[in-house]
PDB file of C-alpha atoms in Angstrom:
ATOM      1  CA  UNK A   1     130.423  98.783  35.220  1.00  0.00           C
ATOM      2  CA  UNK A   2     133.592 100.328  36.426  1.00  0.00           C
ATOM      3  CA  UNK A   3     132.654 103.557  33.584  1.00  0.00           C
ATOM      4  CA  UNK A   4     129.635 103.934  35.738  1.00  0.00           C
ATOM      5  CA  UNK A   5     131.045 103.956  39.180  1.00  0.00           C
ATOM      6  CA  UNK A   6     133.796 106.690  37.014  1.00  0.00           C
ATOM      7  CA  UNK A   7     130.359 108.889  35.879  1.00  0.00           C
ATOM      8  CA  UNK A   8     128.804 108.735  39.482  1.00  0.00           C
ATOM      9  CA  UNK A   9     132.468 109.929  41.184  1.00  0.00           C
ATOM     10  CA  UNK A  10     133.086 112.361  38.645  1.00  0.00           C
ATOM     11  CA  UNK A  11     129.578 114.099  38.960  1.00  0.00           C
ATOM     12  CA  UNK A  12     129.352 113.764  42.718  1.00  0.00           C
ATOM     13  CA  UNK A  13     133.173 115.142  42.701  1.00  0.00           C
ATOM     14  CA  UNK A  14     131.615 118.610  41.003  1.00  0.00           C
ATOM     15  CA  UNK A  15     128.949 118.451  42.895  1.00  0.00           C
ATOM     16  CA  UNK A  16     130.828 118.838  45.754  1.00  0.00           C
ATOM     17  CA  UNK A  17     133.266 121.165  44.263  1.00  0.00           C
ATOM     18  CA  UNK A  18     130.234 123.296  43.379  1.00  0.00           C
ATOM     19  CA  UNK A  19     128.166 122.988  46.269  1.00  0.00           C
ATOM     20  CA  UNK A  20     130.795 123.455  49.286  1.00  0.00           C
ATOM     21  CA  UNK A  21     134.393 125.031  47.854  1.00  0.00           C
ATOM     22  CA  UNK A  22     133.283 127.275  45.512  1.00  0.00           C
ATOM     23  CA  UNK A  23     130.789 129.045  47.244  1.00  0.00           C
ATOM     24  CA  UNK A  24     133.087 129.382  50.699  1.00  0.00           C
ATOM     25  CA  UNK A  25     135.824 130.692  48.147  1.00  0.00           C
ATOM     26  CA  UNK A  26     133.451 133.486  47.753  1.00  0.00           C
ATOM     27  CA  UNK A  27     132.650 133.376  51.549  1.00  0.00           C
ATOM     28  CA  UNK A  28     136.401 133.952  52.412  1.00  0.00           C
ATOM     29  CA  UNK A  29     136.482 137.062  49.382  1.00  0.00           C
ATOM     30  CA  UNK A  30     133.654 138.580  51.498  1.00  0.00           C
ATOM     31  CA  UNK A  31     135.400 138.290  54.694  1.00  0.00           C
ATOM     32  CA  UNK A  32     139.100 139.509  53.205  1.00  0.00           C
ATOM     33  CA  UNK A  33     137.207 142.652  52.029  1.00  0.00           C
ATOM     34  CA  UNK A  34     135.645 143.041  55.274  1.00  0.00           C
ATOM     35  CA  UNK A  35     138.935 142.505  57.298  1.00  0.00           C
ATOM     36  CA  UNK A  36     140.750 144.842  55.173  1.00  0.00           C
ATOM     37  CA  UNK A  37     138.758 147.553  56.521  1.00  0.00           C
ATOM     38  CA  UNK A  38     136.526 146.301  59.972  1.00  0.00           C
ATOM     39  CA  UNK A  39     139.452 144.523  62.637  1.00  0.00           C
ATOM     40  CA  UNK A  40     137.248 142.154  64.413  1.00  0.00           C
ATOM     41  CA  UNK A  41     136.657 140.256  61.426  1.00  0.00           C
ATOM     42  CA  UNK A  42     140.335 139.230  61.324  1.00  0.00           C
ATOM     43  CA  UNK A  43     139.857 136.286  63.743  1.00  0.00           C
ATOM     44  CA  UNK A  44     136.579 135.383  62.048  1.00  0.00           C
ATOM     45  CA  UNK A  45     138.845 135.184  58.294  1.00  0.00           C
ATOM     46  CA  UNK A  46     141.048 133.226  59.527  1.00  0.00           C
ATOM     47  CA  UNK A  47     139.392 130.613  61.454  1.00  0.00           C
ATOM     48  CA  UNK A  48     137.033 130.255  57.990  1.00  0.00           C
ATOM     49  CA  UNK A  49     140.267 129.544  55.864  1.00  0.00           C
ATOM     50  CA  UNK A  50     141.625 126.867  58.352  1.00  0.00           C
ATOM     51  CA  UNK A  51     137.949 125.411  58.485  1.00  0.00           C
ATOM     52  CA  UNK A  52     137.104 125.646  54.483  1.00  0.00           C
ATOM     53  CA  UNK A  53     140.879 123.999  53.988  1.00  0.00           C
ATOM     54  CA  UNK A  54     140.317 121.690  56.282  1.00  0.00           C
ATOM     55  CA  UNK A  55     137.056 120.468  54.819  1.00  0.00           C
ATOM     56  CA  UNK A  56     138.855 120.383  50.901  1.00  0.00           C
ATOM     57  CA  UNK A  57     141.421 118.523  52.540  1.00  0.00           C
ATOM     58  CA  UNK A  58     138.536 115.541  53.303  1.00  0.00           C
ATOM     59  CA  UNK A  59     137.008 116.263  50.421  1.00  0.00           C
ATOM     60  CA  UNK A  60     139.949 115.573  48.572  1.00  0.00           C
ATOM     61  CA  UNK A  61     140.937 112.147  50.687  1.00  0.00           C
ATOM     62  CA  UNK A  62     137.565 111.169  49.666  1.00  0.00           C
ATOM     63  CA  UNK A  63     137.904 111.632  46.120  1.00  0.00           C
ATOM     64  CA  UNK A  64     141.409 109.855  45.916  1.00  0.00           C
ATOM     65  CA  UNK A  65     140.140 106.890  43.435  1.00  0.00           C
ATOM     66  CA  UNK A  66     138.618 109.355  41.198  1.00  0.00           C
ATOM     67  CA  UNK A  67     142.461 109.639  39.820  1.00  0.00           C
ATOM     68  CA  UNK A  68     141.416 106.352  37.572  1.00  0.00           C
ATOM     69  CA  UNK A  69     138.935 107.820  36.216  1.00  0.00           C
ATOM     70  CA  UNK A  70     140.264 110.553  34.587  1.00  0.00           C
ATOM     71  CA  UNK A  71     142.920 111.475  31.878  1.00  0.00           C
ATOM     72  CA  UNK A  72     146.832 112.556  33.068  1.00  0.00           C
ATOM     73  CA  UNK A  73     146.133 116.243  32.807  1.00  0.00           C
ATOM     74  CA  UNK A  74     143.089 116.083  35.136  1.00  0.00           C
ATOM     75  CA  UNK A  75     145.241 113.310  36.871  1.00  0.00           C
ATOM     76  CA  UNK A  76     147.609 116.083  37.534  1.00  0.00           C
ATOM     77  CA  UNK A  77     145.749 119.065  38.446  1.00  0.00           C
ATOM     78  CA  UNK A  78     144.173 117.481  41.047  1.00  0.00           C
ATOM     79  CA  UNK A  79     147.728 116.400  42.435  1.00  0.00           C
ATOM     80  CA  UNK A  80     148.660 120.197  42.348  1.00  0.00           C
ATOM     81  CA  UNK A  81     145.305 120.950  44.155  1.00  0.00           C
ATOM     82  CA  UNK A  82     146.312 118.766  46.571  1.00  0.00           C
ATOM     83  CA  UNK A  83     149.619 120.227  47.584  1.00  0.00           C
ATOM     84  CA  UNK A  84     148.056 123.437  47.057  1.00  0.00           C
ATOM     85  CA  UNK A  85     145.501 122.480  50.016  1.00  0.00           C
ATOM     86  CA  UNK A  86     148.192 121.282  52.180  1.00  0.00           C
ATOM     87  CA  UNK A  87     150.923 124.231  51.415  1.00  0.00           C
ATOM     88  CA  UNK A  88     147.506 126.374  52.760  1.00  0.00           C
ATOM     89  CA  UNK A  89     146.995 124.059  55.473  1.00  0.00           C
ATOM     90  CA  UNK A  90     150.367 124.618  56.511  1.00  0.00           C
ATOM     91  CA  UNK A  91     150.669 128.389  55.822  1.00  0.00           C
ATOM     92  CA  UNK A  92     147.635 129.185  58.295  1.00  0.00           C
ATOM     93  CA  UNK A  93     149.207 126.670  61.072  1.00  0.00           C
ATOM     94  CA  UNK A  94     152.469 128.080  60.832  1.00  0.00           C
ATOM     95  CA  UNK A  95     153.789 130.157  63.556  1.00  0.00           C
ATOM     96  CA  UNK A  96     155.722 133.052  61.774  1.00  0.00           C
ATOM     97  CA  UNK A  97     152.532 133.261  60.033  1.00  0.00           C
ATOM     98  CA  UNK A  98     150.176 133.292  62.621  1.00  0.00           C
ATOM     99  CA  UNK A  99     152.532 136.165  64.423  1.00  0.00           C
ATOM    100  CA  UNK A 100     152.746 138.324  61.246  1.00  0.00           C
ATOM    101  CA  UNK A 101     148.309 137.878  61.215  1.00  0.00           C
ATOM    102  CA  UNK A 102     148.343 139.296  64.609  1.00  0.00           C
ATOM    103  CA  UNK A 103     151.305 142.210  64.663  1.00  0.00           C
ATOM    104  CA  UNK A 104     150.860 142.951  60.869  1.00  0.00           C
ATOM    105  CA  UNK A 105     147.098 141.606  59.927  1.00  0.00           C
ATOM    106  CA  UNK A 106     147.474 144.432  56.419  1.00  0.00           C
ATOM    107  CA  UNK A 107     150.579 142.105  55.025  1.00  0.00           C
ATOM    108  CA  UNK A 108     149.002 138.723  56.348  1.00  0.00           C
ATOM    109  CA  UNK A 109     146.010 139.188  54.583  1.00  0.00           C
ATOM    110  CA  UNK A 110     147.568 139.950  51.269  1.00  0.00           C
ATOM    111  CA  UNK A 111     149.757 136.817  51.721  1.00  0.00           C
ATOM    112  CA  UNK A 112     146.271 135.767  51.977  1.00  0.00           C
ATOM    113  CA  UNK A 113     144.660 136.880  49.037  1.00  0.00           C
ATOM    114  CA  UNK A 114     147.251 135.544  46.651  1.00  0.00           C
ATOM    115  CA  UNK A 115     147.178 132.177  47.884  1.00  0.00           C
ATOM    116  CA  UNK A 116     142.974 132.263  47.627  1.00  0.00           C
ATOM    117  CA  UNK A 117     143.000 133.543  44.458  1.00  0.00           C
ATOM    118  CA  UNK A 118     145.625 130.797  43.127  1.00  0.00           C
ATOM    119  CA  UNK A 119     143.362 128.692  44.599  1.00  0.00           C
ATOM    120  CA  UNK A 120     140.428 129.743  43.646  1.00  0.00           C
ATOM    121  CA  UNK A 121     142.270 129.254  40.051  1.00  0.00           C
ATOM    122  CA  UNK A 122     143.768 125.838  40.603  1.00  0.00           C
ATOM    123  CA  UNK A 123     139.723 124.653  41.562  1.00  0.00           C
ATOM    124  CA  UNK A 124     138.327 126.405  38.819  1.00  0.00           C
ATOM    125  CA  UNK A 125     140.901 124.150  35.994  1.00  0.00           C
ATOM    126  CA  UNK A 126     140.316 120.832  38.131  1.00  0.00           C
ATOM    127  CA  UNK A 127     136.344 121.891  37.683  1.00  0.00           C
ATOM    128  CA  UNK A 128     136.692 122.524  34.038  1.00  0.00           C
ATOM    129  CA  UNK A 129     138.744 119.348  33.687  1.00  0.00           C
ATOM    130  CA  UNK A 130     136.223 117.515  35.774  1.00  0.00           C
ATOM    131  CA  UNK A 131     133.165 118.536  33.519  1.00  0.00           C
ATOM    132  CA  UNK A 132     135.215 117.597  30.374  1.00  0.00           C
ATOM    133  CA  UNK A 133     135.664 114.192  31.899  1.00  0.00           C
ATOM    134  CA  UNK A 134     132.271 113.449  32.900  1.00  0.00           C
ATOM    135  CA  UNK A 135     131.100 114.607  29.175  1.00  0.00           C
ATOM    136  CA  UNK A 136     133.535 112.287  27.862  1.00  0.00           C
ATOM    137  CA  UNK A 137     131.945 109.449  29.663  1.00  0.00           C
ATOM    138  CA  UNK A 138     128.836 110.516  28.583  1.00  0.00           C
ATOM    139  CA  UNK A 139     129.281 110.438  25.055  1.00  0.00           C
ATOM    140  CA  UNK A 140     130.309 107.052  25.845  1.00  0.00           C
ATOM    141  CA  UNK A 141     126.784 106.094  26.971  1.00  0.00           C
ATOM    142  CA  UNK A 142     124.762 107.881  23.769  1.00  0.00           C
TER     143      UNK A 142
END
């Protein structure tokens, strides 16, 4: 039974990964091209990064058991995806940051971009991991 509580988590885990991160990844690329050239959107970028790390950062509480259901690589990309979500979480809360978004938005937002697209990276390999899993388990069943 426990391999088909594994298949549902696994499957609802991209799901989710499909249905809410990747598509505001995308979201935020829009808006960092936008900010890099309109200014009011700079409050409007930020904001959707806290919000959209905020949200993995649930996301990711809630998917905590799917660690036994997985092999050690997955096991530990999802770890790294973790601390990547909280090293963001922190970034956009911290003050030095925050300052440098307001006096020196150009610099901020390429501090920016390199963290989303490491992250955007880190999401796609836990994905990718996450589909091999779920077609292990599936084998399983035929």
């Amino acid at each position: 039974m426990r391999n088909m509580e594994c298949i549902e988590d696994l499957l609802n885990a991209v799901m989710t990964f499909y249905s809410v991160a990747v598509i505001e990844h995308y979201m935020i690329f829009l808006l960092i091209i936008r900010a890099r050239s309109v200014n009011d959107v700079h409050d409007q970028l930020l904001n959707a990064v806290r919000d959209h790390l905020d949200k993995e950062d649930r996301m990711l509480d809630n998917m905590l058991r799917l660690k036994d259901c997985v092999d050690g690589n997955t096991s530990l990309l999802l770890n790294g995806f973790i601390k990547n979500v909280k090293d963001g979480i922190a970034l956009v809360n911290d003050p030095e940051f925050i300052s440098n978004y307001i006096n020196d938005p150009e610099t901020a937002i390429k501090t920016l971009i390199k963290y989303m697209l490491y992250h955007e990276e880190l999401l796609s390999s836990i994905i990718n991991a996450l589909r091999e899993n779920i077609r292990k388990f599936m084998n399983n069943l035929a």
